C-alpha atoms as one frame of an Amber mdcrd trajectory, in Angstrom:
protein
   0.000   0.000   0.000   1.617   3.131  -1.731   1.405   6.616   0.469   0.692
   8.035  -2.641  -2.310   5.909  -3.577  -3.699   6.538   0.106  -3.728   9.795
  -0.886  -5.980   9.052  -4.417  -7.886   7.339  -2.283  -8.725  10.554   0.018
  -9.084  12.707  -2.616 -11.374  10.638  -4.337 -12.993  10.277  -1.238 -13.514
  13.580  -0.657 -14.906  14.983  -3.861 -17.396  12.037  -4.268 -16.191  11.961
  -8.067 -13.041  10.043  -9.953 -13.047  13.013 -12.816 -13.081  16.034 -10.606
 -10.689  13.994  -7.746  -8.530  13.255 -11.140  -8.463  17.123 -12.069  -7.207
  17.868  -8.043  -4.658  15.415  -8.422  -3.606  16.660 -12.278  -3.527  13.103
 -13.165  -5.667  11.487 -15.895  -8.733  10.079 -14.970  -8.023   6.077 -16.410
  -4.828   6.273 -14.160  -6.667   7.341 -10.954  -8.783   4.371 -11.269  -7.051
   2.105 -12.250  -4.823   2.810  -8.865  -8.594   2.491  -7.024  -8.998  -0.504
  -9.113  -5.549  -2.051  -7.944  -6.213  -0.956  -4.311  -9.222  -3.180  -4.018
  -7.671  -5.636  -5.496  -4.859  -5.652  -2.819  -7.100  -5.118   0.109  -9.387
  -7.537  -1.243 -12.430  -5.904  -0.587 -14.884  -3.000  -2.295 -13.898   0.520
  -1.499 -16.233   2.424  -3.878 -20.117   1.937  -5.091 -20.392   4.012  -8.076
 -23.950   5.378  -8.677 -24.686   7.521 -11.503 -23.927  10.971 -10.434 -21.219
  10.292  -7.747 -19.676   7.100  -5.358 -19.572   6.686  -2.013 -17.539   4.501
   0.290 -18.609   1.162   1.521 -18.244   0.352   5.342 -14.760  -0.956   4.554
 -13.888   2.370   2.444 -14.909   4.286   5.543 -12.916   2.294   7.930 -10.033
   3.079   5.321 -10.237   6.591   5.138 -10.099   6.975   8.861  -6.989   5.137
   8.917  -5.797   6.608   5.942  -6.357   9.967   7.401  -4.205   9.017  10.504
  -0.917   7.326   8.048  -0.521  10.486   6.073  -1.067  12.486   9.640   1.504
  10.756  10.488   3.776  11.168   7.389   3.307  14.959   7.127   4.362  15.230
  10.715   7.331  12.950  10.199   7.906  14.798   6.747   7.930  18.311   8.724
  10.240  16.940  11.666  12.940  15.830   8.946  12.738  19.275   6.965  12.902
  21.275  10.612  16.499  19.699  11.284  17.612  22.090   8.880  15.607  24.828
  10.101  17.110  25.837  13.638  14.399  28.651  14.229  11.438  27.032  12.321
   9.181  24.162  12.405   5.935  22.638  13.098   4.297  22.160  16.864   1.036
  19.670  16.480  -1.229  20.712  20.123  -4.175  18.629  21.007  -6.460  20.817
  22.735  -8.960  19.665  25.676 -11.616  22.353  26.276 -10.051  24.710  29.101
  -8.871  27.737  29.847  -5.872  26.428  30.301  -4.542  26.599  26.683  -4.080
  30.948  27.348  -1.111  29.622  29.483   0.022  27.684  26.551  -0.906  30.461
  23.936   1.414  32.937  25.933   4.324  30.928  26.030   4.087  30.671  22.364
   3.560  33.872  21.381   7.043  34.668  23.803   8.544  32.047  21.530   7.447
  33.402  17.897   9.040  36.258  19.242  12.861  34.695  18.981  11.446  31.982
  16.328   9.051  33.780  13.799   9.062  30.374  11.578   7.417  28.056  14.122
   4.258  27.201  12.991   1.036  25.790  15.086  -1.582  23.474  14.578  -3.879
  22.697  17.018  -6.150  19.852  17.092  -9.465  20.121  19.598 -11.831  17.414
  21.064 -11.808  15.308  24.022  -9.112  14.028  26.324  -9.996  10.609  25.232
  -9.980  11.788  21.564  -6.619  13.511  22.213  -5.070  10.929  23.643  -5.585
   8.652  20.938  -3.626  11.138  18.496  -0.958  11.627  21.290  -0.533   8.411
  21.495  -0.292   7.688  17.767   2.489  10.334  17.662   0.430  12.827  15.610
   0.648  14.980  17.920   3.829  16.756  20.072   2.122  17.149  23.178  -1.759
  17.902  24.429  -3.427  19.974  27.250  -5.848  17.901  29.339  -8.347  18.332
  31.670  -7.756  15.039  34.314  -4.908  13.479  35.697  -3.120  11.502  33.555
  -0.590   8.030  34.220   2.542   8.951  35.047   4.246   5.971  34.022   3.293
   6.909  30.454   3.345  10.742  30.563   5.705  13.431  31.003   3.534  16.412
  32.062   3.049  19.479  34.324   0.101  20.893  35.963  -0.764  24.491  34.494
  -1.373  27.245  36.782  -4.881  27.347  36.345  -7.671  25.912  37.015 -11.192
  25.579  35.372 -14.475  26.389  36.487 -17.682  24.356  36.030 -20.550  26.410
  35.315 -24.388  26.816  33.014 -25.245  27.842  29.727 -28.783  29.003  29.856
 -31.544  30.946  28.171 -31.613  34.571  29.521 -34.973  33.756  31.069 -34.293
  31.002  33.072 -34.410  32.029  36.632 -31.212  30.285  37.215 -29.498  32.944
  35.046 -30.483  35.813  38.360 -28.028  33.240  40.540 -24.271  34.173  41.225
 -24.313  30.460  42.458 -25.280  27.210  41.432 -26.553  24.548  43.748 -27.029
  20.986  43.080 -31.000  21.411  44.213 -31.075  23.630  41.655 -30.822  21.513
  38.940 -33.145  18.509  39.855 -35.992  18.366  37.419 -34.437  20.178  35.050
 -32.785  18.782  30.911 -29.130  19.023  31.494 -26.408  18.480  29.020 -22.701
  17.595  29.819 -19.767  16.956  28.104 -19.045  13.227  28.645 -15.538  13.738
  29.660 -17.244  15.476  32.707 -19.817  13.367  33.213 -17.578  10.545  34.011
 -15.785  11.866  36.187 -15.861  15.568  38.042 -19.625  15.621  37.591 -20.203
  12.878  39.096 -17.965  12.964  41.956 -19.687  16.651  42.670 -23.103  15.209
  42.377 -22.444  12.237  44.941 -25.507  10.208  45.753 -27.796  12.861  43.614
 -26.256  11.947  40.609 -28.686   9.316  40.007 -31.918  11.748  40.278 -30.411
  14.449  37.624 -32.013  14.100  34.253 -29.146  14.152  31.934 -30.648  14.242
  28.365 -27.441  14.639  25.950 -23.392  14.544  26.066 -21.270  16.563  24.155
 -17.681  16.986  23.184 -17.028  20.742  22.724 -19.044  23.087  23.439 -20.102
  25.027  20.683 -23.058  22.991  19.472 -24.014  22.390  22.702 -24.494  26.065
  23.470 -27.123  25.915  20.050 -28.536  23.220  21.604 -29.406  25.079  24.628
C-alpha cells in the first residue's frame, strides 16, 4: 500500500467523483482508477459503489479513510520533523487541545517564543481528552493539554497554573441565570447536558448520591453545538 495511492484514495474520497478527484490530483482520470482498481484488489475488498452521479464509500472504504487519514497524519508530521532539522528557528508544533482555559497559558508561552522563532508554525487539534489521547498516542501529535490526571508511568507532564471552572449555559430567562451560584438542588428536574468527559468523572464525583436523580438528556464533546442546543 503506496502513500501516494492513500492519498488518491482521500481525494477521491472527498470529492465524491473520480473526474473532478482526477483534475485535483492533475492526473488522468483512467490512471486514478485504475490505482482504485488495484487498491481493491490488494485489500481484497470493495472501497467504492459508483452510482450515476457520484460514489460513495462502503463500510470498509470508511474504515479506510479513517486510517488513511491518521498514516498520512503521520507522514506529514514525520515529513515536517525531517525538513525542521535544517531549520534551527522554524518548524511545526502539532497541540491537542482539551476544552479549558488552560490553553491561554500555553498560547502565551508561544507567542514569547514566535518572538525569537518567527518560523514556528502551530496546529492545534481540539476534542476530548480521550480523543486527544488517541492522536498523542499515535504520535500525531507533540504534546496535548488535558483536563484530568493523567498516568505517570506513560506521561511526562506538568500541571498548568490554572484551574477551570464548572458552570451553566442558559436561556436569559431562566431564573437560574439571576443566581451568582449554582446549587445541586437547583438543577433537579431540570434537561441538562454535559460533556461526557465530565460526566464521568468531576460531575459525578460533585453530584455524589444525587447523581442518580439528575435528568441528563445529551453529552457533548465541545461546546459550541451544545451552546445551540441550549
Amino acid at each position: 500500500m503506496e502513500i501516494r495511492v492513500l492519498r488518491y484514495f482521500l481525494a477521491v474520497a472527498r470529492e465524491e467523483n473520480i473526474t473532478r478527484a482526477a483534475e485535483r490530483l492533475y492526473i488522468s482520470q483512467p490512471t486514478l482508477s485504475r490505482q482504485l482498481k488495484e487498491l481493491e484488489e490488494e485489500l481484497g475488498k470493495k472501497l467504492f459503489m459508483r452510482g450515476s452521479s457520484k460514489i460513495t464509500l462502503t463500510e470498509e472504504g470508511r474504515l479506510l479513510r479513517r486510517r488513511a487519514s491518521e498514516i498520512l497524519d503521520l507522514v506529514d508530521k514525520t515529513t515536517d520533523e525531517f525538513k525542521a532539522l535544517d531549520e534551527i528557528n522554524g518548524g511545526d508544533i502539532r497541540i491537542g487541545c482539551a476544552e479549558s482555559q488552560g490553553i491561554g497559558c500555553v498560547m502565551q508561552a508561544a507567542a514569547s517564543l514566535n518572538e525569537e522563532y518567527p518560523n514556528i508554525r502551530y496546529h492545534l487539534y481540539s476534542g476530548g481528552t480521550e480523543s486527544v489521547i488517541e492522536h498523542l498516542d499515535q504520535g500525531i501529535l507533540d504534546f496535548a493539554i488535558v483536563v484530568e490526571e493523567m498516568d505517570p508511568t506513560k506521561y511526562n507532564g506538568l500541571k498548568l497554573p490554572y484551574r477551570d471552572k464548572w458552570g451553566l449555559i442558559l436561556p436569559k430567562t431562566s431564573p437560574l441565570a439571576q443566581k451568582k451560584t449554582i446549587q445541586v438542588e437547583d438543577l433537579k428536574g431540570l434537561p441538562l447536558m454535559c460533556s461526557r468527559q465530565a460526566l464521568q468523572a468531576e460531575m459525578a464525583a460533585w453530584l455524589g448520591d444525587t447523581f442518580a436523580d439528575m435528568n441528563f438528556v445529551a453529552t457533548y464533546d465541545l461546546v459550541f453545538n451544545a451552546a445551540i442546543m441550549v
